Coordinates of C-alpha atoms in Angstrom, one line a residue:
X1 CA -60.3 65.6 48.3
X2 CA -60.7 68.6 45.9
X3 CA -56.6 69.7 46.8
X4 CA -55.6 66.5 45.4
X5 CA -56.2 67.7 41.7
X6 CA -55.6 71.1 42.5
X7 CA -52.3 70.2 43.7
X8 CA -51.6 67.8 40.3
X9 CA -52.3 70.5 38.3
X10 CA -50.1 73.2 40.6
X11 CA -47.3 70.6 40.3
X12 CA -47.5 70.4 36.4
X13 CA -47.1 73.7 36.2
X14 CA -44.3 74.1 38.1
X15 CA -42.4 71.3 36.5
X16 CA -42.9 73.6 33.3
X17 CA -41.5 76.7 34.9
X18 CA -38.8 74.9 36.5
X19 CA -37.8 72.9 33.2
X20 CA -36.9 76.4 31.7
X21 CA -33.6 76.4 34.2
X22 CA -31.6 73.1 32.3
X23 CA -30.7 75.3 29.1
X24 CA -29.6 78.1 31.3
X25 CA -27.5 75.7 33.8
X26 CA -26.4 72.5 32.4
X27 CA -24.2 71.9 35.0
X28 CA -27.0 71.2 36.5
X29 CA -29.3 69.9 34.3
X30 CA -29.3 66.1 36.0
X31 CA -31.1 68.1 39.0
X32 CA -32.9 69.8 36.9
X33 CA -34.5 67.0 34.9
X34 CA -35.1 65.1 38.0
X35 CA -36.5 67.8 39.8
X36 CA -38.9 68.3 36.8
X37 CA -39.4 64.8 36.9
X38 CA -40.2 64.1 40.4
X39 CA -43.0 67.0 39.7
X40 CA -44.9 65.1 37.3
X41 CA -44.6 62.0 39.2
X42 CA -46.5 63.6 42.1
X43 CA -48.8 65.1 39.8
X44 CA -49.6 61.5 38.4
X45 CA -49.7 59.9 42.4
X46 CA -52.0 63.3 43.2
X47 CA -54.6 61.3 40.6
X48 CA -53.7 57.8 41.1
X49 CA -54.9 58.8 45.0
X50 CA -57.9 61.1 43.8
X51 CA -58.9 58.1 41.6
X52 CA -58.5 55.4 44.5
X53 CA -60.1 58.2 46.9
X54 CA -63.3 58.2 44.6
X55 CA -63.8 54.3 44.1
X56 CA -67.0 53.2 46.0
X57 CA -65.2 49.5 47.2
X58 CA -62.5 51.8 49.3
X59 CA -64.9 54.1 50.9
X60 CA -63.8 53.1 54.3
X61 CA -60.2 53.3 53.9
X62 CA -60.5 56.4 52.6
X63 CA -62.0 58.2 55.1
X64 CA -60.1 56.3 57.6
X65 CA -56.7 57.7 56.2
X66 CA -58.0 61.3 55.7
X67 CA -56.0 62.8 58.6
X68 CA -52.8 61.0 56.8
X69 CA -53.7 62.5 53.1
X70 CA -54.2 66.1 55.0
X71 CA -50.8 66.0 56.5
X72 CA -48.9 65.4 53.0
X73 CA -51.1 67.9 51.5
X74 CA -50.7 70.6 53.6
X75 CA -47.1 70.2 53.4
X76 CA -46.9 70.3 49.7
X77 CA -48.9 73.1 49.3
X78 CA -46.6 74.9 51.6
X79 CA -43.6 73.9 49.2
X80 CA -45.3 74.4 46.5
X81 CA -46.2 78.0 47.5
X82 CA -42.4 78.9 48.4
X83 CA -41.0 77.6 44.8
X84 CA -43.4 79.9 43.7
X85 CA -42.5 82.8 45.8
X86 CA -38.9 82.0 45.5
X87 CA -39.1 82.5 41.1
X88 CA -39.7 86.1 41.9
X89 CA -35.6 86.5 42.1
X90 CA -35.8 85.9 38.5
X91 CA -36.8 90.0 38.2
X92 CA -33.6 91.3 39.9
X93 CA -31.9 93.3 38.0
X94 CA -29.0 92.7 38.6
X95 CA -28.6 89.6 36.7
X96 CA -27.4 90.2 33.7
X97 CA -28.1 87.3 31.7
X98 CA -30.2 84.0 31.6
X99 CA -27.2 82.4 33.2
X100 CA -26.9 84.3 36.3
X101 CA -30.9 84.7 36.6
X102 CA -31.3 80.6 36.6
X103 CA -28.6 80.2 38.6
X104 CA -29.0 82.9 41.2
X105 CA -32.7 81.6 41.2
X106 CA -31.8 77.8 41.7
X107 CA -29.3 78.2 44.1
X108 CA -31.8 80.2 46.2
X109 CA -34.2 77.3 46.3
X110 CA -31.7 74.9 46.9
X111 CA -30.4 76.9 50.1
X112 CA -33.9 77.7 51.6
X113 CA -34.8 73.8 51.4
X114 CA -31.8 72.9 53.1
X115 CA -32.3 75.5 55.8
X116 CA -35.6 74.8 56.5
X117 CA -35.2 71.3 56.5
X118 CA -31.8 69.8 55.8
X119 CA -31.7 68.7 52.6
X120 CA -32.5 70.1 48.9
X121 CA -36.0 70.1 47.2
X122 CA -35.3 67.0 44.9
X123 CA -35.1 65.0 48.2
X124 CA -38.2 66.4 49.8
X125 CA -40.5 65.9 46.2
X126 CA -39.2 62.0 46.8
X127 CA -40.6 62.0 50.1
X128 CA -43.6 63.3 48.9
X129 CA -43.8 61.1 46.3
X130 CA -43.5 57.9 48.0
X131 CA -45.7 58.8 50.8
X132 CA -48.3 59.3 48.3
X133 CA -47.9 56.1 46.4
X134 CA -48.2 54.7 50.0
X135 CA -51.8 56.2 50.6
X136 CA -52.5 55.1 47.1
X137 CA -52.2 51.2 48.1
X138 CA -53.4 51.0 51.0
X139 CA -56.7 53.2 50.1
X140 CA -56.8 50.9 47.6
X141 CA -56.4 47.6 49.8
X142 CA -53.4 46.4 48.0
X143 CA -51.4 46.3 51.3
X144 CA -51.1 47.4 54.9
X145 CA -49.7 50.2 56.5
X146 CA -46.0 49.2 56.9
X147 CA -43.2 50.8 59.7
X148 CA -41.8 52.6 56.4
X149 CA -44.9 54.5 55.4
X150 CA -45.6 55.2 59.1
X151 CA -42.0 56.4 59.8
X152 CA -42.2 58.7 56.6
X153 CA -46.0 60.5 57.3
X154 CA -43.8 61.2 60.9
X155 CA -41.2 63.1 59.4
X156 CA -43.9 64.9 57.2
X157 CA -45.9 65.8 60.3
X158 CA -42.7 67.5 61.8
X159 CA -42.2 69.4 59.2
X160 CA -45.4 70.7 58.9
X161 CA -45.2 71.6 62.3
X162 CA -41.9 73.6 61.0
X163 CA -44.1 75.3 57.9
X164 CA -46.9 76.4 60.2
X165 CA -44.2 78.5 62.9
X166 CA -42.3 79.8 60.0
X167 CA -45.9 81.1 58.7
X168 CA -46.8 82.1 62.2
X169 CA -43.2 84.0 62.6
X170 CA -43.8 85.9 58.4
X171 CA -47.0 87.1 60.1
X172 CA -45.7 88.6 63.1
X173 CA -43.4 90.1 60.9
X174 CA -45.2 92.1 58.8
X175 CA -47.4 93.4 62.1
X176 CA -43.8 94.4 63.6
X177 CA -42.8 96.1 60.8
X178 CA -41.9 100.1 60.4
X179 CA -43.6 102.1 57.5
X180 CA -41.6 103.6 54.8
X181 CA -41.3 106.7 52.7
X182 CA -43.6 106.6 49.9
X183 CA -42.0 106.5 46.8
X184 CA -43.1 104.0 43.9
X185 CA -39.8 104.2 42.2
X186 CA -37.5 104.0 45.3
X187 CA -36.0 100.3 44.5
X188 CA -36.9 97.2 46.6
X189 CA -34.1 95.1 48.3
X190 CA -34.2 91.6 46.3
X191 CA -34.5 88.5 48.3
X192 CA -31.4 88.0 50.1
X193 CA -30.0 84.6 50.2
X194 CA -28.2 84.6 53.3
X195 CA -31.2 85.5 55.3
X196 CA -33.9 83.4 54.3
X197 CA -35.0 83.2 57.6
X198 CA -35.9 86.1 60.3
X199 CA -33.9 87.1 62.6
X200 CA -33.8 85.3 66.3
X201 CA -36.1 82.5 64.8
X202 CA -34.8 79.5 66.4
X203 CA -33.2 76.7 64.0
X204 CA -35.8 73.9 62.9
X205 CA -36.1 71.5 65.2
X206 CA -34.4 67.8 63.9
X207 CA -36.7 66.1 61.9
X208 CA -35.1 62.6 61.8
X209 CA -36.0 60.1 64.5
X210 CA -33.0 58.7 66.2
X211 CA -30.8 56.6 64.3
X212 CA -32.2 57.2 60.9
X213 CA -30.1 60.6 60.1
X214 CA -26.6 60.1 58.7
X215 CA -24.1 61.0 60.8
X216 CA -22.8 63.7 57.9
X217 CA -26.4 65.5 56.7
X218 CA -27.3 68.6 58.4
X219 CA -30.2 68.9 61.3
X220 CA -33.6 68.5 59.8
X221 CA -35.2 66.2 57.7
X222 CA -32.2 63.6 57.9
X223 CA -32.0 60.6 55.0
X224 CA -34.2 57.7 54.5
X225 CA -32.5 54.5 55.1
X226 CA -34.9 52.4 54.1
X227 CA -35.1 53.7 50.9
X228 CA -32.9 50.2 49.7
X229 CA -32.5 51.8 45.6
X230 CA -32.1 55.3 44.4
X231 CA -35.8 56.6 43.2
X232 CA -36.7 55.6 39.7
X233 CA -37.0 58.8 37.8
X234 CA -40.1 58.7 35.9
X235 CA -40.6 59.3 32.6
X236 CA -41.0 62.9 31.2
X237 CA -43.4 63.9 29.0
X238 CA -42.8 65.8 26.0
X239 CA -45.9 68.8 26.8
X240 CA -45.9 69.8 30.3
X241 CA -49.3 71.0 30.5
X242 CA -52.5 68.9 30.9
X243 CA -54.0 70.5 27.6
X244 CA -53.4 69.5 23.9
X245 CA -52.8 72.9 23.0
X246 CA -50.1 73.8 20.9
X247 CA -48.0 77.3 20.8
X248 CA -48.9 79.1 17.8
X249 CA -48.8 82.8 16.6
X250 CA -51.1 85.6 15.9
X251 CA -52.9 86.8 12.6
X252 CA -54.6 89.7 11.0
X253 CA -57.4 88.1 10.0
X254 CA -60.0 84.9 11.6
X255 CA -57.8 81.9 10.6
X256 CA -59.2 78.9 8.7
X257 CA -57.9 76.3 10.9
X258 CA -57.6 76.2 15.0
X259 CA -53.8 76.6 13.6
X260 CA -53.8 80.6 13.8
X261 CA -55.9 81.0 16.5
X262 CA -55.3 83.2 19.4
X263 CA -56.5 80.3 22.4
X264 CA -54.2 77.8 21.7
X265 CA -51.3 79.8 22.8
X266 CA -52.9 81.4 25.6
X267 CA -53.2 78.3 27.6
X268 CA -49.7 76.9 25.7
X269 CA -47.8 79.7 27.8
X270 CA -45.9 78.9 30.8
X271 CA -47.5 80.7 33.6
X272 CA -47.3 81.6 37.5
X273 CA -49.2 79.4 40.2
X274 CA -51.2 81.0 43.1
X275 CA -53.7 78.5 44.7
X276 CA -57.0 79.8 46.3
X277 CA -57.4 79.2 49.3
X278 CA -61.1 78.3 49.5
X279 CA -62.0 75.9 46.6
X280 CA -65.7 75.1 45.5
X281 CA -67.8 72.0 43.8
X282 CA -66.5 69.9 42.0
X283 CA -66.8 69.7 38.3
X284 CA -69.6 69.1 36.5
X285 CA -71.9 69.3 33.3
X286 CA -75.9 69.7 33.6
X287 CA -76.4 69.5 30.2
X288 CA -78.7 67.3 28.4
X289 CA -77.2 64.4 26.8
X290 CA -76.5 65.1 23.0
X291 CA -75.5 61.3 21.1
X292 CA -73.0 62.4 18.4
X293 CA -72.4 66.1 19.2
X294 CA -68.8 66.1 18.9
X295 CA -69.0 64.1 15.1
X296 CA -71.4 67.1 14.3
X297 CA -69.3 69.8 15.3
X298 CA -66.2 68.3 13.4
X299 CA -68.7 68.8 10.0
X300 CA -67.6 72.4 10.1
X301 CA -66.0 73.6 13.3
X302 CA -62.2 72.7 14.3
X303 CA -61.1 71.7 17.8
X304 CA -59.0 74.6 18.9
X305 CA -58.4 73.8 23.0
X306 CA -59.6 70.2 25.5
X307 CA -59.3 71.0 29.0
X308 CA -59.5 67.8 31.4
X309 CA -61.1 68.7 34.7
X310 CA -61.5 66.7 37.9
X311 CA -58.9 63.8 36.8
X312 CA -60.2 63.8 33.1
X313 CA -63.6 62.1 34.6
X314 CA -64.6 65.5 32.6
X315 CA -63.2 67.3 29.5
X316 CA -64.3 70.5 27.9
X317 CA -63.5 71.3 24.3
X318 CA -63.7 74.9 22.4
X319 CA -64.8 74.2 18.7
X320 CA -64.9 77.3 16.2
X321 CA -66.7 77.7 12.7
X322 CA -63.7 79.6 10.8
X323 CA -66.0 81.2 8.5
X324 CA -67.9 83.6 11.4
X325 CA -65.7 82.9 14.3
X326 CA -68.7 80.9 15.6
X327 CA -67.8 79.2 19.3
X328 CA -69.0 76.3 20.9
X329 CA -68.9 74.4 24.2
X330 CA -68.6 70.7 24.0
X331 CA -68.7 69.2 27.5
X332 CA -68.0 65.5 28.0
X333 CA -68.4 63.2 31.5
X334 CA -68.0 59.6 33.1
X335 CA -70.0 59.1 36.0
X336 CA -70.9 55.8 37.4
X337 CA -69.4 54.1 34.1
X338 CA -71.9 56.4 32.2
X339 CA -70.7 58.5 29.4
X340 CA -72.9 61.5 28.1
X341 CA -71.7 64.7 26.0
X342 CA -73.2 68.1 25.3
X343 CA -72.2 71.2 23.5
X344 CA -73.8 74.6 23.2
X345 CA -72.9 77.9 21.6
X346 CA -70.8 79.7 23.8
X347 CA -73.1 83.1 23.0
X348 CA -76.4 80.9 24.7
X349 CA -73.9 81.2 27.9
X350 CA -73.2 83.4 31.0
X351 CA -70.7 83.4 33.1
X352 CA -70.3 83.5 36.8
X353 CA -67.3 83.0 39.7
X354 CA -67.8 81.0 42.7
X355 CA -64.7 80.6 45.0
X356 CA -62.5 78.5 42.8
X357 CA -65.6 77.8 40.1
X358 CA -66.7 79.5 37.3
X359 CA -70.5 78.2 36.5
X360 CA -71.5 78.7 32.9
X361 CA -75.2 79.3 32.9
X362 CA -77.9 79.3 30.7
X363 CA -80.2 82.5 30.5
X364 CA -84.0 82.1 30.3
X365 CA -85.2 85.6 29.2
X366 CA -88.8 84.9 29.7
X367 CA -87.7 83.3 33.9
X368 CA -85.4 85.9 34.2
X369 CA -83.4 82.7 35.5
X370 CA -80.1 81.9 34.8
X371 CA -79.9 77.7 34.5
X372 CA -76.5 75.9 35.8
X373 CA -75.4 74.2 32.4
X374 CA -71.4 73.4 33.7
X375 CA -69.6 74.1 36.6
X376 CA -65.5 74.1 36.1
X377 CA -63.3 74.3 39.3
X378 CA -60.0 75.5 39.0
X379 CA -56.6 74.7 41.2
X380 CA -55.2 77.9 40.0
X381 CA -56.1 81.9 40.2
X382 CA -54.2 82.4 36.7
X383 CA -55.7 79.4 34.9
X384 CA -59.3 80.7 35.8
X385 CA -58.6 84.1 34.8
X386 CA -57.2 82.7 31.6
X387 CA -60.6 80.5 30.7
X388 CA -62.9 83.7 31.7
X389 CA -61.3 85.9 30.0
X390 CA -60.8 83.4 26.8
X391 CA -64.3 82.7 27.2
X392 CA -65.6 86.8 27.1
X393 CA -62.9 87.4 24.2
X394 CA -64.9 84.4 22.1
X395 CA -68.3 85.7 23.0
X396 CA -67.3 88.8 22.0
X397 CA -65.8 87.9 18.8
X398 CA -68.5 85.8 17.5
X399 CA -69.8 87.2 14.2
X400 CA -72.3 84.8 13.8
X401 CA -75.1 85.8 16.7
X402 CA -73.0 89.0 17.8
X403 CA -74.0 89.8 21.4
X404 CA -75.0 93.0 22.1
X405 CA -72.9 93.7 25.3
X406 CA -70.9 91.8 28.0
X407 CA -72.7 91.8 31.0
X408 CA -70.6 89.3 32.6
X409 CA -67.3 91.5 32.4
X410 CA -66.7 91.3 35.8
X411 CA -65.2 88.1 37.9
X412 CA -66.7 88.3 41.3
X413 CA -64.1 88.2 44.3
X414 CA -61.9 90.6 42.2
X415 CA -61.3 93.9 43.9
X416 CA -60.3 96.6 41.0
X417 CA -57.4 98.9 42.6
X418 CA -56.9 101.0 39.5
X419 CA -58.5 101.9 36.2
X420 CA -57.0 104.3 33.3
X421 CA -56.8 104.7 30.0
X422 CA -53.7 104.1 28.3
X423 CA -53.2 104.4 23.7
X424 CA -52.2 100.5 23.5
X425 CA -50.9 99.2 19.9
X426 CA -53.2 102.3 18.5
X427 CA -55.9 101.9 20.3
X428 CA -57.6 103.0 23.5
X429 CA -58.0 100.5 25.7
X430 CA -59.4 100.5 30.1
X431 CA -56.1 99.6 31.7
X432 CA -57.3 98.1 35.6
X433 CA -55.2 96.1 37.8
X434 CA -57.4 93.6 40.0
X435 CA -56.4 91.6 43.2
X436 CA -58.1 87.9 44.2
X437 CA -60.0 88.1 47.7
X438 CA -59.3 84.1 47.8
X439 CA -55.9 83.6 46.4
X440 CA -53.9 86.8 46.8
X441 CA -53.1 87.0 43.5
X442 CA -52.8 89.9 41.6
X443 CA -53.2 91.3 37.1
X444 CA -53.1 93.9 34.8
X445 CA -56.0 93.4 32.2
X446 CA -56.3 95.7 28.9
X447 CA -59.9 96.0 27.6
X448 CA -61.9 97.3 24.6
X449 CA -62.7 100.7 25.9
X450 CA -65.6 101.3 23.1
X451 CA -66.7 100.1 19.8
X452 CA -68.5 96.5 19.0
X453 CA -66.0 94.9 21.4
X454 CA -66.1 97.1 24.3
X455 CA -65.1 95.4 27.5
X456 CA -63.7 92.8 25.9
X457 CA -60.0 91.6 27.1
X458 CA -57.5 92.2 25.0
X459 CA -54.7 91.0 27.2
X460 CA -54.3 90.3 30.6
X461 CA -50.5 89.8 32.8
X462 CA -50.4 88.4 36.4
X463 CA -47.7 90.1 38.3
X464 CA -48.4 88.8 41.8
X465 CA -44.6 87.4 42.3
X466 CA -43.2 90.7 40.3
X467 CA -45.0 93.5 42.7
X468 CA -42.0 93.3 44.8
X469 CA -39.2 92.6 42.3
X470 CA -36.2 95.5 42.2
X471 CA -36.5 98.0 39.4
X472 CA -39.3 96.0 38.1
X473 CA -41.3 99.2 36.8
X474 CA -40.1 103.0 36.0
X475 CA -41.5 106.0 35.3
X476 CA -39.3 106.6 31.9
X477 CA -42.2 109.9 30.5
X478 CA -45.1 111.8 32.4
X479 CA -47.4 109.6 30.1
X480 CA -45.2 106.3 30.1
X481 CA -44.1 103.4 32.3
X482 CA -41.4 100.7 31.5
X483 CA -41.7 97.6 32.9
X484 CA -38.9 95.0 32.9
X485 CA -40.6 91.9 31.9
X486 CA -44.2 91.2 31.4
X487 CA -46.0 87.9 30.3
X488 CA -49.1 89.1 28.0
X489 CA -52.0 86.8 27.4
X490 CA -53.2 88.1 24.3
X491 CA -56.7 87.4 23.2
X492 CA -56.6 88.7 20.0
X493 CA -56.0 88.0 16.0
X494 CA -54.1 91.1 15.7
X495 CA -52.6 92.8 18.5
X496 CA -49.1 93.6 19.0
X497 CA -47.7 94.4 22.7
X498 CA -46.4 98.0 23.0
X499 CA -42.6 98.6 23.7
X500 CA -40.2 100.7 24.4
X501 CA -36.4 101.4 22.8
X502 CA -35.0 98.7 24.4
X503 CA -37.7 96.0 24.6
X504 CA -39.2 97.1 28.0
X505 CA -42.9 96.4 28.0
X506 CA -44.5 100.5 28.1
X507 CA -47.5 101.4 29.2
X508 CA -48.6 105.0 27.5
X509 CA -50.9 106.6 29.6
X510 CA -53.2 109.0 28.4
X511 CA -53.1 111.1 31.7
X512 CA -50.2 111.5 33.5
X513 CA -52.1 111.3 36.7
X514 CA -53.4 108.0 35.3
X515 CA -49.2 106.8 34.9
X516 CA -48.6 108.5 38.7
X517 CA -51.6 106.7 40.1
X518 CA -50.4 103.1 38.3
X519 CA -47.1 103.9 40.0
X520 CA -48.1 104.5 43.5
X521 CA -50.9 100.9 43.5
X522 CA -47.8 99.0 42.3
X523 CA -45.9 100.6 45.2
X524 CA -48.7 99.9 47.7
X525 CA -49.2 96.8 46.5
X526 CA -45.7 96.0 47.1
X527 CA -45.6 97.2 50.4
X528 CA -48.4 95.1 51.5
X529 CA -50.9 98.4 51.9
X530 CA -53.1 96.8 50.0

């Protein structure tokens, strides 16, 4: 199943968001670590299960248990999807430090889990976790399905059945709902923890079958009695992303290491998780097997990001020559106990989208063909925003076989809902902000607006979960917009984000009607108009 890794690497990522709450809130930082930790150890059972899914000698099993893998899938996605929704409180403005922003924040998730299901997240990852360590084994023939395991996939099946009406009921919702007066800088109600759920929804049915719910926990999910120890917490590692990059900082001019470079902290940042919900092939390189690539390249190019895809039965690399910013692609894969590498300069390549895959292709001029060298599927919208853009920003930046123009600027799937020009660190940049057709989610990018580099990203911010946030964005000039708080990805040596007197991220505008028009998308967008 392609959601198995997608959902490892959605579960990574939010064990690094969530791991930013224990120095804000070490009261309850035991919680905390363990929720953090109960994160990775799904992540790791996601691949264990992936792994034992893929092995020829359980072929059988696993098809036979598909139904059961769906079910805990489709549940965890669900959860997943509401942590992510529920971080959005972290804009509201009026929290007035870190403090009160975790806090607010974490008790918010801790009362929507118990509502929807009667007891807090850190219980329900458990669940999770143990259900897929159950699959695991028995896919793998190392036991049978035991009353335990079948009792648990029960109480995951009625809570799906919980998730689906609660999605069913948001839907109706937003058909019921009355317009409002258009205004983008009216301020938005923040989440309101005492009504998490609609009114007249009818309370979740009970969960627990009879006899297993303590007499003292709330309706819903109920506790696990035959659970006979507490859940070992696993270990935590030190990085939690899957890469080996490191967090570094900018420079004025090409660095002679991969220890300056721009990519490195790009994909070192924590950032937001929206899953697509169509996914495509799984990974894979086409390339011609190259003995001793990656000794050649370490002659005179340094390793500056490894990306493991599809359970690390595939890593990419990015290698640089310092001297003309020259980027390559090294591509390694294990396939029926085979092992074959292949690199090629990342100016020989295009690049294309397909659902959750981007396909880097080979162009024969003469054909007029483009050749499928490497296809990379993603889990996430912002991680495969991240590589595409990375990947224009190095092609662009090459110095030693320059390109003449980008003509693969544009990610297909991407609807553009504005474009202007704004002055951006003393430049002119395109200012756009796109929306997914397949995951929902939704960016500002900054590009090269003319010059050697034009069209190239200078920095892009995904602002999916901040569209609706309170006070978020303001109108502070005619030419100017403040907003609150804004990740930038910056793909650049030099570039230093714009702000204003206080430290709010600005936006200058060349055109007012440019800043209105930004104003009124954001507003639509958070409206749901668009």
């Amino acid at each position: 199943m392609a959601a198995l890794v997608a959902n490892s690497e959605t579960a990574q990522d939010l064990a690094a968001a969530i791991l930013r709450f224990k120095d804000s809130l070490p009261e309850n930082s035991i919680e905390v670590s363990a929720t953090v930790a109960e994160l990775f150890a799904i992540s790791t059972s996601l691949q264990e299960l992936n792994h034992a899914d893929h092995d020829p000698v359980n072929v059988r099993r696993a098809a036979h248990y598909e139904e059961d893998k769906r079910t805990v899938i489709v549940s965890l996605e669900f959860t997943f999807k509401d942590i992510n929704r529920l971080f959005a409180g972290l804009d509201r403005p009026q929290y007035r430090t870190n403090r009160e922003r975790y806090g607010g924040v974490w008790r918010d998730i801790q009362q929507y889990f118990r509502v929807e299901s009667g007891n807090t997240l850190l219980t329900r990852l458990e669940y999770y976790k143990h259900s897929l360590n159950d699959l695991t084994a028995i896919v793998a023939g190392e036991r049978l399905p035991g009353e335990d395991s079948e009792d648990l996939l029960d109480r995951i099946e009625r809570l799906v059945e919980v998730q689906e009406a609660k999605l069913a009921d948001d839907l109706d919702s937003l058909q019921l709902g009355t317009p409002r007066q258009r205004s983008w800088e009216r301020r938005r109600p923040g989440l309101n923890p005492d009504a998490l759920q609609p009114a007249g929804r009818r309370p979740p049915p009970n969960l627990g079958r009879p006899g297993y719910a303590s007499p003292t926990s709330p309706p819903g999910f109920g506790e696990m009695p035959f659970f006979a120890h507490a859940p070992e917490v696993p270990y935590m590692p030190g990085s939690p992303t899957a890469t080996t990059a490191t967090t570094s900082t900018t420079s004025t001019s090409p660095p002679s290491t991969a220890r300056g470079h721009w990519l490195p902290t790009v994909f070192g940042q924590n950032r937001p998780t929206t899953i697509f919900t169509t996914t495509g092939s799984e990974s894979v390189c086409f390339g011609e097997n190259q003995s001793g690539a990656s000794s050649k390249l370490k002659a005179d190019h340094d390793q500056i990001l490894s990306l493991p895809f599809e359970g690390n039965y595939m890593e990419l690399r990015i290698y640089l020559r310092s001297r003309d910013r020259r980027g390559r692609i090294w591509c390694r894969m294990e396939r029926g106990g085979k092992r074959s590498q292949c690199v090629q300069p990342i100016t020989s390549l295009r690049i294309v989208r397909r659902d959750s895959c981007l396909q880097l292709c080979k162009d024969d001029p003469r054909r007029k063909k483009l050749y499928l060298w490497a296809n990379l599927r993603f889990s996430s919208y912002e991680r495969m925003v991240l590589f595409y853009c990375s990947f224009l920003a190095l092609k662009a930046q090459d110095e030693g076989q320059p390109v003449k123009q980008l003509d693969d600027h544009v990610i297909e799937g991407e609807v553009a809902l504005f474009s202007g020009k704004i002055l951006d660190d003393g430049y002119q940049h395109a200012l756009q902000i796109f929306k997914d057709e397949n995951s929902g989610g939704i960016r500002l990018q900054a590009s090269a607006l003319r010059g050697a580099m034009k069209r190239s990203p200078v920095w892009v911010a995904f602002i999916t979960y901040k569209v609706q946030a309170l006070a978020w964005i303001r109108r502070a000039e005619p030419r100017k917009i403040h907003l609150l708080d804004l990740t930038r990805y910056i793909f650049s040596y030099d570039y230093q984000p714009q702000l204003g007197p206080n430290g709010e991220h600005e936006l200058h505008f060349i055109d007012s009607a440019d800043a209105e028009h930004f104003g009124e998308t954001i507003e639509d967008l958070g409206e749901g108009r668009l």
